[in-house]
Coordinates of C-alpha atoms in Angstrom, one line a residue:
M6 CA 12.7 -74.9 -7.5
M7 CA 14.6 -71.9 -6.0
K8 CA 17.6 -71.2 -8.2
V9 CA 20.8 -70.3 -6.3
S10 CA 24.0 -69.3 -8.0
F11 CA 27.3 -69.7 -6.3
K12 CA 29.4 -68.7 -9.3
E13 CA 27.9 -65.4 -10.4
K14 CA 28.9 -63.2 -7.4
G15 CA 32.4 -62.0 -8.2
K16 CA 35.2 -63.5 -10.2
P17 CA 36.5 -67.0 -9.4
M18 CA 39.7 -67.2 -7.3
N19 CA 42.9 -67.8 -9.2
T20 CA 44.0 -71.5 -9.0
T21 CA 47.6 -70.7 -8.2
T22 CA 46.4 -68.4 -5.4
L23 CA 44.1 -71.2 -4.0
V24 CA 47.0 -73.6 -4.0
Q25 CA 49.4 -71.1 -2.4
Q26 CA 46.9 -70.3 0.4
F27 CA 46.4 -74.0 1.1
T28 CA 48.1 -75.3 4.3
P29 CA 49.0 -79.0 3.8
R30 CA 48.0 -81.5 6.6
T31 CA 49.8 -84.6 5.2
T32 CA 53.1 -85.3 3.5
L33 CA 51.3 -86.2 0.3
Q34 CA 49.6 -82.8 0.3
E35 CA 52.9 -81.0 0.9
E36 CA 54.5 -82.8 -2.0
S37 CA 51.5 -82.3 -4.2
K38 CA 51.2 -78.6 -3.4
H39 CA 54.9 -78.1 -4.5
K40 CA 54.4 -80.2 -7.6
I41 CA 51.2 -78.5 -8.7
L42 CA 52.7 -75.0 -8.2
T43 CA 55.8 -76.0 -10.2
E44 CA 53.6 -77.4 -13.1
L45 CA 51.4 -74.3 -13.2
E46 CA 54.5 -72.1 -13.3
Q47 CA 56.0 -74.1 -16.1
Y48 CA 52.9 -75.0 -18.3
G49 CA 50.3 -72.4 -17.2
E50 CA 46.9 -72.7 -19.0
K51 CA 48.0 -75.8 -20.9
L52 CA 47.4 -77.8 -17.8
Y53 CA 43.7 -77.1 -18.0
F54 CA 43.3 -79.2 -21.1
R55 CA 43.5 -83.0 -21.6
E56 CA 45.9 -82.5 -24.5
S57 CA 48.6 -82.0 -21.9
L58 CA 49.3 -85.7 -21.9
H59 CA 51.8 -85.9 -19.1
G60 CA 49.2 -84.4 -16.6
H61 CA 46.3 -82.0 -16.4
M62 CA 44.1 -80.1 -13.8
T63 CA 41.1 -81.8 -12.3
A64 CA 38.7 -81.0 -9.5
S65 CA 36.9 -83.4 -7.0
A66 CA 34.2 -83.0 -4.4
I67 CA 33.8 -84.6 -1.0
I68 CA 30.0 -84.5 -0.2
L69 CA 28.8 -85.1 3.3
N70 CA 25.3 -85.0 4.8
P71 CA 24.4 -82.3 7.4
Q72 CA 25.0 -84.8 10.2
L73 CA 28.5 -85.3 8.9
D74 CA 28.3 -89.1 9.3
K75 CA 27.7 -90.1 5.6
I76 CA 29.5 -89.4 2.3
L77 CA 27.9 -89.4 -1.1
M78 CA 30.0 -91.4 -3.5
V79 CA 29.8 -92.8 -7.0
H80 CA 30.9 -96.2 -8.3
H81 CA 33.5 -95.5 -11.0
N82 CA 33.6 -98.2 -13.6
I83 CA 37.2 -97.5 -14.5
Y84 CA 38.4 -98.2 -11.0
N85 CA 35.7 -100.6 -10.0
S86 CA 35.4 -98.8 -6.8
Y87 CA 33.3 -96.2 -5.0
G88 CA 35.0 -92.8 -4.8
W89 CA 34.5 -89.0 -4.9
T90 CA 32.9 -87.1 -7.7
G91 CA 35.0 -85.0 -10.0
G92 CA 36.2 -84.3 -13.5
H93 CA 38.7 -82.7 -15.8
A94 CA 39.0 -78.9 -16.1
D95 CA 38.7 -79.1 -19.9
G96 CA 39.6 -75.4 -20.3
E97 CA 37.7 -74.2 -17.3
T98 CA 40.1 -72.4 -14.9
D99 CA 37.6 -72.0 -12.1
L100 CA 38.1 -75.4 -10.5
Y101 CA 35.5 -74.8 -7.8
S102 CA 32.8 -74.6 -10.5
V103 CA 34.2 -77.8 -12.1
A104 CA 33.8 -79.6 -8.8
Y105 CA 30.3 -78.2 -8.2
K106 CA 29.2 -79.1 -11.7
E107 CA 30.6 -82.6 -11.7
A108 CA 29.1 -83.3 -8.3
Q109 CA 25.7 -82.4 -9.7
E110 CA 26.1 -84.3 -13.0
E111 CA 27.5 -87.5 -11.4
T112 CA 25.0 -87.8 -8.6
G113 CA 21.9 -86.0 -9.9
V114 CA 21.5 -83.8 -6.8
E115 CA 20.3 -80.2 -7.5
K116 CA 21.0 -78.5 -4.2
L117 CA 24.3 -78.6 -2.4
Y118 CA 26.4 -75.9 -0.7
P119 CA 30.1 -75.6 -0.1
V120 CA 31.8 -75.9 3.2
S121 CA 34.2 -73.3 1.9
R122 CA 35.3 -72.0 -1.5
S123 CA 38.9 -72.7 -0.4
I124 CA 40.3 -76.0 -1.3
L125 CA 40.2 -78.9 1.2
S126 CA 43.3 -80.5 -0.3
A127 CA 45.6 -80.8 -3.3
E128 CA 46.7 -84.1 -4.8
A129 CA 49.1 -85.1 -7.6
L130 CA 47.6 -88.5 -8.4
P131 CA 49.0 -91.0 -10.9
V132 CA 46.5 -92.4 -13.4
Q133 CA 47.3 -95.7 -15.0
E134 CA 46.9 -96.5 -18.7
H135 CA 43.3 -97.4 -19.4
I136 CA 40.6 -97.5 -22.1
K137 CA 37.8 -94.8 -21.9
K138 CA 34.9 -94.8 -24.3
G139 CA 36.7 -97.2 -26.6
K140 CA 39.9 -95.2 -26.7
Q141 CA 43.3 -95.9 -25.2
V142 CA 44.4 -93.3 -22.6
T143 CA 48.1 -93.3 -21.7
A144 CA 49.4 -93.1 -18.2
H145 CA 49.4 -89.5 -16.8
E146 CA 48.9 -87.5 -13.7
H147 CA 45.9 -85.6 -12.3
Y148 CA 46.8 -82.3 -10.6
N149 CA 43.7 -82.4 -8.4
L150 CA 42.1 -79.8 -6.1
T151 CA 39.4 -81.0 -3.7
F152 CA 36.4 -79.0 -2.5
G153 CA 33.9 -79.9 0.3
F154 CA 30.1 -79.8 0.1
I155 CA 27.1 -80.5 2.2
C156 CA 24.0 -82.1 0.7
S157 CA 20.8 -83.3 2.2
E158 CA 20.1 -87.0 2.0
K159 CA 16.6 -86.1 0.9
E160 CA 18.0 -84.9 -2.5
K161 CA 17.2 -87.2 -5.4
I162 CA 20.2 -89.1 -6.7
R163 CA 20.7 -90.9 -10.0
I164 CA 23.5 -92.8 -11.9
K165 CA 25.4 -91.3 -14.7
P166 CA 25.5 -94.5 -16.7
D167 CA 28.3 -93.7 -19.2
E168 CA 30.9 -93.6 -16.5
N169 CA 29.4 -94.9 -13.2
S170 CA 27.3 -97.8 -12.1
G171 CA 26.2 -96.6 -8.7
V172 CA 25.4 -93.6 -6.5
K173 CA 25.2 -94.2 -2.8
W174 CA 25.3 -92.5 0.7
I175 CA 27.9 -94.5 2.6
E176 CA 28.4 -94.4 6.4
I177 CA 31.8 -93.0 7.0
D178 CA 32.9 -95.8 9.3
K179 CA 32.1 -98.3 6.5
L180 CA 34.0 -96.5 3.8
S181 CA 36.6 -99.2 3.4
Q182 CA 33.9 -101.7 2.6
Y183 CA 33.0 -99.8 -0.6
C184 CA 36.3 -98.2 -1.6
T185 CA 38.7 -100.8 -3.0
E186 CA 41.4 -98.3 -3.8
A187 CA 43.5 -98.6 -0.7
N188 CA 45.6 -95.5 -1.6
M189 CA 42.5 -93.3 -1.7
I190 CA 41.0 -94.2 1.7
P191 CA 43.5 -92.0 3.7
I192 CA 42.8 -89.1 1.4
Y193 CA 39.1 -89.4 1.8
E194 CA 39.4 -89.8 5.6
D195 CA 41.6 -86.8 6.0
N196 CA 39.2 -84.6 4.0
I197 CA 36.2 -85.9 5.9
R198 CA 37.9 -85.1 9.2
Y199 CA 38.8 -81.6 7.9
I200 CA 35.2 -80.9 6.9
Q201 CA 34.0 -82.0 10.3
H202 CA 36.6 -79.7 11.9
L203 CA 35.5 -76.7 9.7
M204 CA 31.8 -77.3 10.5
E205 CA 32.7 -77.4 14.2
E206 CA 34.5 -74.1 13.9
K207 CA 31.5 -72.5 12.3
K208 CA 29.4 -73.5 15.4
K209 CA 32.1 -72.1 17.7
N210 CA 32.1 -68.8 15.9
Y211 CA 28.5 -68.2 17.1
K212 CA 29.7 -68.6 20.7
R213 CA 32.6 -66.2 20.1
L214 CA 30.4 -63.4 18.8
P215 CA 29.2 -61.8 22.1
E216 CA 32.7 -61.1 23.4
K217 CA 33.8 -59.7 20.1
L218 CA 30.8 -57.4 19.6
L219 CA 29.5 -56.1 22.9
N220 CA 32.5 -53.9 23.9
W221 CA 32.7 -52.6 20.3
Y222 CA 29.0 -51.8 20.2
Q223 CA 29.1 -49.8 23.5
K224 CA 32.0 -47.7 22.2
N225 CA 30.8 -47.3 18.5
A226 CA 27.0 -47.4 18.5
R227 CA 25.4 -44.6 16.4
D228 CA 23.5 -42.1 18.4
L229 CA 20.0 -42.9 17.1
P230 CA 16.8 -41.5 18.7
W231 CA 15.2 -44.9 19.3
R232 CA 18.2 -46.2 21.3
K233 CA 17.6 -43.6 24.0
N234 CA 14.7 -45.5 25.4
Q235 CA 13.9 -49.3 25.5
D236 CA 10.2 -48.6 25.7
P237 CA 8.6 -51.3 23.6
Y238 CA 6.3 -48.8 21.8
R239 CA 9.4 -46.8 20.6
V240 CA 11.4 -50.0 19.7
W241 CA 8.4 -51.4 17.8
L242 CA 7.8 -48.1 15.9
S243 CA 11.4 -47.8 14.9
E244 CA 11.7 -51.4 13.7
I245 CA 8.6 -51.1 11.6
M246 CA 9.8 -47.9 10.0
L247 CA 13.2 -49.3 9.3
Q248 CA 11.9 -52.1 7.2
Q249 CA 12.9 -51.4 3.6
T250 CA 13.9 -47.9 4.6
R251 CA 17.3 -46.2 5.3
V252 CA 18.1 -45.0 8.8
D253 CA 18.8 -41.4 7.7
T254 CA 15.3 -41.3 6.1
V255 CA 13.6 -42.8 9.1
I256 CA 14.9 -40.4 11.8
D257 CA 12.7 -37.4 10.8
Y258 CA 9.6 -39.6 10.3
Y259 CA 10.2 -41.3 13.7
N260 CA 10.5 -38.0 15.5
R261 CA 7.4 -36.5 13.8
F262 CA 5.4 -39.6 14.5
L263 CA 6.2 -39.6 18.2
Q264 CA 5.4 -36.0 18.4
A265 CA 2.0 -36.6 17.0
F266 CA 1.4 -39.9 18.9
P267 CA 3.7 -40.0 22.0
T268 CA 2.1 -43.1 23.4
I269 CA 0.4 -46.2 22.1
D270 CA -2.9 -45.0 23.5
A271 CA -2.6 -41.8 21.3
L272 CA -1.9 -43.9 18.3
A273 CA -4.8 -46.2 19.0
L274 CA -7.2 -43.2 19.2
A275 CA -5.8 -41.6 16.0
D276 CA -7.7 -41.2 12.7
E277 CA -6.3 -43.6 10.1
E278 CA -6.0 -40.7 7.5
R279 CA -3.8 -38.8 10.0
V280 CA -1.6 -41.9 10.5
L281 CA -1.3 -42.4 6.7
K282 CA -0.5 -38.7 6.2
L283 CA 2.4 -38.9 8.7
W284 CA 3.6 -42.0 7.0
E285 CA 3.5 -40.3 3.5
G286 CA 6.7 -40.9 1.6
L287 CA 7.9 -43.9 3.6
G288 CA 6.0 -46.3 1.3
Y289 CA 4.8 -49.8 2.1
Y290 CA 1.6 -48.3 3.6
S291 CA 0.4 -51.6 5.0
R292 CA 3.0 -51.1 7.7
A293 CA 1.2 -47.9 8.9
R294 CA -2.2 -49.6 8.8
N295 CA -0.8 -52.6 10.8
L296 CA 0.7 -50.1 13.3
H297 CA -2.7 -48.6 13.8
K298 CA -4.4 -52.0 14.1
T299 CA -1.9 -53.3 16.6
A300 CA -2.1 -50.2 18.8
K301 CA -5.8 -50.7 19.0
I302 CA -5.4 -54.4 20.0
I303 CA -2.8 -53.6 22.6
V304 CA -5.0 -50.9 24.2
A305 CA -8.1 -53.0 24.1
Q306 CA -6.7 -56.5 25.0
Y307 CA -3.5 -55.8 26.9
E308 CA -4.5 -52.6 28.8
G309 CA -2.0 -50.6 26.7
N310 CA 1.0 -52.8 27.7
F311 CA 3.0 -54.8 25.1
P312 CA 2.9 -58.6 25.5
E313 CA 6.3 -59.7 26.9
T314 CA 6.9 -63.0 25.1
H315 CA 8.0 -63.7 21.6
E316 CA 5.1 -66.0 21.0
E317 CA 2.5 -63.3 22.0
L318 CA 4.2 -60.6 20.0
L319 CA 4.0 -62.7 16.9
K320 CA 0.2 -62.7 17.1
L321 CA 0.0 -59.0 16.5
P322 CA -0.7 -57.6 13.0
G323 CA 2.5 -56.6 11.1
I324 CA 4.9 -58.1 13.7
G325 CA 6.9 -60.9 12.2
S326 CA 9.7 -63.0 13.7
Y327 CA 12.4 -60.3 13.3
T328 CA 10.4 -57.4 14.9
A329 CA 9.2 -59.7 17.7
G330 CA 12.8 -60.7 18.3
A331 CA 13.9 -57.1 18.4
I332 CA 11.2 -56.1 20.9
A333 CA 11.7 -59.2 23.0
S334 CA 15.4 -58.8 23.3
I335 CA 15.8 -55.0 23.4
S336 CA 12.7 -54.1 25.6
F337 CA 12.4 -57.3 27.7
N338 CA 16.0 -58.6 27.7
L339 CA 14.9 -62.0 26.4
P340 CA 17.4 -64.3 24.5
V341 CA 15.5 -64.1 21.2
A342 CA 17.4 -63.3 18.0
A343 CA 16.2 -60.6 15.6
V344 CA 17.3 -62.0 12.2
D345 CA 17.1 -59.6 9.3
G346 CA 19.2 -59.1 6.2
N347 CA 22.0 -57.4 8.0
V348 CA 22.3 -60.1 10.7
L349 CA 22.1 -62.9 8.1
R350 CA 24.9 -61.3 6.2
V351 CA 27.1 -61.0 9.3
V352 CA 26.5 -64.6 10.3
S353 CA 26.9 -65.9 6.8
R354 CA 30.3 -64.3 6.5
I355 CA 31.6 -65.0 10.0
T356 CA 30.8 -68.7 9.7
E357 CA 31.3 -68.8 5.9
D358 CA 27.8 -70.3 5.5
Y359 CA 26.8 -70.8 1.9
R360 CA 23.2 -71.8 2.5
C361 CA 20.7 -69.6 0.9
I362 CA 19.5 -67.0 3.5
D363 CA 16.2 -66.6 1.7
E364 CA 15.1 -70.0 2.8
E365 CA 12.9 -69.9 5.9
K366 CA 14.6 -73.0 7.3
V367 CA 18.0 -71.4 7.1
K368 CA 16.8 -68.1 8.7
K369 CA 15.2 -70.2 11.5
E370 CA 18.3 -72.3 12.1
M371 CA 20.6 -69.2 12.2
G372 CA 18.2 -67.5 14.6
N373 CA 18.2 -70.6 16.9
Q374 CA 22.0 -70.8 16.9
L375 CA 22.2 -67.1 17.8
A376 CA 19.6 -67.5 20.6
E377 CA 21.8 -70.1 22.2
V378 CA 24.7 -67.7 22.7
Y379 CA 22.8 -64.6 23.9
P380 CA 24.6 -63.2 27.0
E381 CA 22.6 -62.9 30.2
N382 CA 21.3 -59.4 31.0
Q383 CA 22.8 -58.0 27.7
C384 CA 20.3 -59.4 25.2
G385 CA 19.3 -56.0 23.8
D386 CA 22.8 -54.8 23.4
F387 CA 23.8 -58.1 21.6
T388 CA 20.8 -57.8 19.2
Q389 CA 21.7 -54.2 18.4
S390 CA 25.4 -55.0 18.1
L391 CA 24.6 -57.5 15.3
M392 CA 22.4 -55.0 13.6
E393 CA 25.0 -52.3 13.9
L394 CA 27.8 -54.5 12.5
G395 CA 25.7 -55.3 9.5
A396 CA 24.6 -51.7 8.9
T397 CA 28.0 -50.0 9.3
I398 CA 30.9 -52.5 8.8
C399 CA 29.8 -55.8 7.2
L400 CA 28.3 -54.0 4.3
P401 CA 26.5 -55.7 1.3
N402 CA 27.6 -56.2 -2.3
G403 CA 31.1 -57.5 -1.5
A404 CA 32.2 -54.2 0.2
P405 CA 32.7 -54.9 3.9
L406 CA 35.1 -52.8 6.0
C407 CA 37.0 -55.8 7.3
N408 CA 39.9 -53.8 8.8
E409 CA 37.4 -52.0 11.1
C410 CA 35.5 -55.2 12.1
P411 CA 35.7 -56.3 15.7
A412 CA 35.1 -59.9 14.6
I413 CA 37.8 -60.0 12.0
E414 CA 39.9 -62.6 14.0
I415 CA 37.1 -65.2 13.8
C416 CA 35.6 -64.3 10.4
M417 CA 36.1 -67.4 8.2
A418 CA 35.1 -65.4 5.0
N419 CA 37.8 -62.9 5.7
K420 CA 40.3 -65.6 6.4
N421 CA 39.5 -67.3 3.0
D422 CA 38.9 -64.0 1.1
T423 CA 35.4 -65.1 0.2
Q424 CA 33.3 -62.1 1.5
I425 CA 32.2 -61.3 -2.1
F426 CA 30.4 -64.6 -2.4
L427 CA 28.3 -64.2 0.8
P428 CA 25.6 -64.2 1.6
V429 CA 24.0 -66.5 -0.9
R430 CA 20.6 -65.2 -2.2
K431 CA 18.0 -66.7 -4.5
E432 CA 17.9 -65.3 -8.0
K433 CA 15.8 -62.1 -8.2
T434 CA 12.6 -62.3 -10.2
A435 CA 12.7 -59.8 -13.1
R436 CA 10.8 -56.6 -12.2
K437 CA 7.6 -56.1 -14.3
T438 CA 6.8 -52.8 -15.9
R439 CA 3.4 -51.1 -16.0
E440 CA 2.6 -48.1 -18.1
L441 CA 0.1 -45.4 -16.8
T442 CA -1.3 -42.2 -18.0
V443 CA -1.9 -39.8 -15.0
F444 CA -4.0 -36.7 -14.9
V445 CA -3.6 -33.5 -12.8
F446 CA -7.0 -32.0 -13.2
V447 CA -7.0 -28.4 -12.0
S448 CA -10.1 -26.3 -11.3
Q449 CA -10.6 -23.2 -9.2
G450 CA -7.1 -23.7 -7.6
K451 CA -7.8 -27.3 -6.6
V452 CA -6.6 -30.7 -7.8
A453 CA -8.7 -33.8 -8.3
L454 CA -8.0 -36.8 -6.1
Q455 CA -9.7 -40.2 -5.9
K456 CA -9.4 -43.1 -3.4
R457 CA -7.5 -46.0 -4.8
T458 CA -9.6 -49.1 -4.9
E459 CA -7.2 -51.4 -6.8
K460 CA -5.6 -54.1 -4.7
G461 CA -2.0 -53.8 -3.9
V462 CA 0.5 -51.8 -1.9
L463 CA -1.3 -48.5 -2.4
E464 CA -4.8 -49.8 -1.8
G465 CA -7.0 -47.2 0.0
L466 CA -4.7 -44.3 -0.5
W467 CA -5.4 -41.0 -2.3
E468 CA -4.2 -40.9 -5.9
L469 CA -4.3 -38.7 -9.0
P470 CA -6.8 -40.0 -11.6
N471 CA -5.1 -42.4 -14.0
R472 CA -5.6 -45.1 -16.6
D473 CA -3.5 -48.0 -18.0
G474 CA -1.2 -47.4 -20.9
M475 CA 0.8 -44.4 -22.1
S476 CA -1.7 -42.3 -24.0
E477 CA -0.9 -39.7 -26.7
E478 CA -2.6 -36.3 -26.5
D479 CA -5.3 -37.1 -29.1
A480 CA -6.3 -40.2 -27.1
V481 CA -6.3 -38.1 -24.0
S482 CA -8.7 -35.6 -25.6
L483 CA -11.2 -38.4 -26.5
Y484 CA -10.9 -39.8 -22.9
L485 CA -11.7 -36.4 -21.4
E486 CA -14.7 -36.0 -23.5
E487 CA -15.9 -39.4 -22.4
L488 CA -15.5 -38.3 -18.8
G489 CA -17.8 -35.3 -19.6
T490 CA -15.1 -32.7 -19.3
L491 CA -16.5 -30.4 -21.9
E492 CA -14.5 -27.2 -21.2
Y493 CA -10.8 -28.0 -20.7
R494 CA -7.4 -27.3 -22.1
I495 CA -4.3 -29.5 -21.8
E496 CA -1.5 -27.2 -20.4
K497 CA 1.6 -29.4 -20.3
Q498 CA 2.9 -33.0 -20.2
K499 CA 5.5 -34.5 -17.8
K500 CA 7.0 -38.0 -17.7
A501 CA 8.3 -39.9 -14.7
H502 CA 8.8 -43.4 -13.4
H503 CA 8.6 -45.0 -9.9
I504 CA 10.1 -48.3 -8.8
F505 CA 8.4 -50.6 -6.3
T506 CA 9.8 -53.8 -5.0
H507 CA 8.5 -56.0 -7.8
I508 CA 7.2 -53.5 -10.4
R509 CA 8.2 -50.4 -12.2
W510 CA 5.7 -47.8 -13.2
D511 CA 6.4 -45.7 -16.4
M512 CA 4.1 -42.7 -16.3
V513 CA 3.1 -39.8 -18.5
C514 CA 1.1 -37.1 -16.8
Y515 CA -1.2 -34.5 -18.5
Y516 CA -1.9 -31.3 -16.6
V517 CA -5.4 -30.3 -17.6
H518 CA -7.2 -27.0 -16.7
C519 CA -10.9 -27.6 -16.3
T520 CA -13.4 -24.7 -16.1
H521 CA -15.5 -26.4 -13.5
P522 CA -14.9 -29.3 -11.1
F523 CA -16.5 -32.5 -12.4
G524 CA -17.0 -36.2 -11.6
S525 CA -17.0 -37.7 -8.1
Y526 CA -13.4 -36.6 -7.3
I527 CA -12.3 -34.9 -4.1
W528 CA -10.9 -31.4 -5.0
A529 CA -8.0 -30.4 -2.8
G530 CA -6.1 -27.2 -2.6
S531 CA -2.4 -26.8 -1.9
E532 CA -2.7 -26.6 1.9
E533 CA -5.0 -29.7 2.0
L534 CA -2.6 -31.7 -0.2
E535 CA 0.2 -30.7 2.3
K536 CA -1.6 -31.4 5.5
E537 CA -4.6 -33.7 5.0
Y538 CA -4.4 -36.1 2.1
S539 CA -1.9 -38.9 1.9
V540 CA -0.7 -39.2 -1.7
P541 CA 1.9 -41.9 -2.5
T542 CA 5.3 -40.8 -3.8
A543 CA 4.5 -42.3 -7.2
F544 CA 1.9 -39.6 -7.8
K545 CA 3.5 -36.8 -5.7
K546 CA 6.2 -36.7 -8.4
F547 CA 3.7 -34.7 -10.4
L548 CA 2.8 -32.4 -7.4
S549 CA 6.1 -30.7 -6.7
F550 CA 6.2 -27.1 -5.6
K551 CA 7.0 -26.0 -9.2
D552 CA 4.1 -28.0 -10.5
L553 CA 1.7 -26.5 -8.0
H554 CA 3.0 -23.0 -8.9
D555 CA 2.4 -23.8 -12.5
L556 CA -1.2 -24.8 -11.6
N557 CA -1.8 -21.4 -10.2
T558 CA -0.4 -19.9 -13.3
F559 CA -2.8 -21.9 -15.4
E560 CA -5.8 -20.6 -13.4
K561 CA -4.8 -17.0 -14.2

């Protein structure tokens, strides 16, 4: 099960602030807002504990299905009626988290997402004297904040038997048949209507995006080399390079690559080693190999012309939904969304959508909703305006430049001050660590290289000889003798580390002067290392200019 945390990103909003920002829709809400603020001012944190006998803070949840026509309710034994989920603060000042936790505990559902982190309503509700768990509870008030959630009907539900005797999805128009508390029905109905209103506003925000972004993009777009030409070869090349790589890093690589391979025909005819060498330093070398494969396919099967439909583009190696959408919209003016992390972040904030953007279903739904609002004859500009907004304004890690955003008027996260919570991502898997001992064998001014056979991101590239584990010098000497390196001397040692997406390499490197070349290695000089052999950055850390200068010193 994918774990998603809504609480960990940023500090919870202050309860008094939440209530102050709330705009009442009914007389009860107006009176309750005033009373709750007065109580909080007078009693402060005491209200978060049940020991405050005259009244205390509680939180409740209205849970609707995605179709917004059913509500998930529990049968409360105390009131002998179906009602919302909820519970006492019991010392917790983050009442959103209280509502979320109680909703899960009382219904058994694992996955639900908020309509908003702002409160739906505030109620000061009288509680009659009653017996709970065998103890007499005197009459008091609940100062209640209500939050809204969406939950799939496919989620498993269960009864919490110590307090409830039923959990049920109830059709909204049949609510009065199950809720026997007449005073609560208007509260439920008002909150349901407001959730429906908010969800409708989220949809409308998609439609409002083109008019907000297009003029802004035309005036503020960065001057990037791949934007000067909508040729699909150039768009494709830039989008592949930009995956997992910063724009300022890509520019020089892009220009050098085009200079070497100005057309897709030139790329198709290139030697793979030459392609990998030009890619050296960008990492994720499978991207370069797939570029080469795709170029050959397009030349052989499409006469050198890119296929012009999203479906055909997806059949090519290394082209996923995002890249296909970028090519289709920018080069062929088709209404197909290119949905990457930047775009998902923009959409999540503007619509205040708390679904996890790492779920393929969510990505697809957001892409489909964007596709419906693409402006005719401006598809490429709209795609790039979304990318540009995410890259320059709607920045990650809770640091968007909202005051510079052309969509600030429609952004629901900005309105509710919830940018820091969005987008919602799955919890990251802890990065593994691998230890390596690396060797720079030097003989007659040349360095030993070998082709990497191990499966993984660096498969098939040139590497420095290496072995698992961090070896001490005595162990290295024994290893060298096993290799048959009879005449050698260890000149120096250097440590470094390299971080890949899912693993960290901690490395110790030994620089070893060998009297004669040995083994089945390729022995490359400085010029060959510079121009011919593609060595991954993880190993090039040990082949800096200074290191190579030291090697020449060793030889003398």
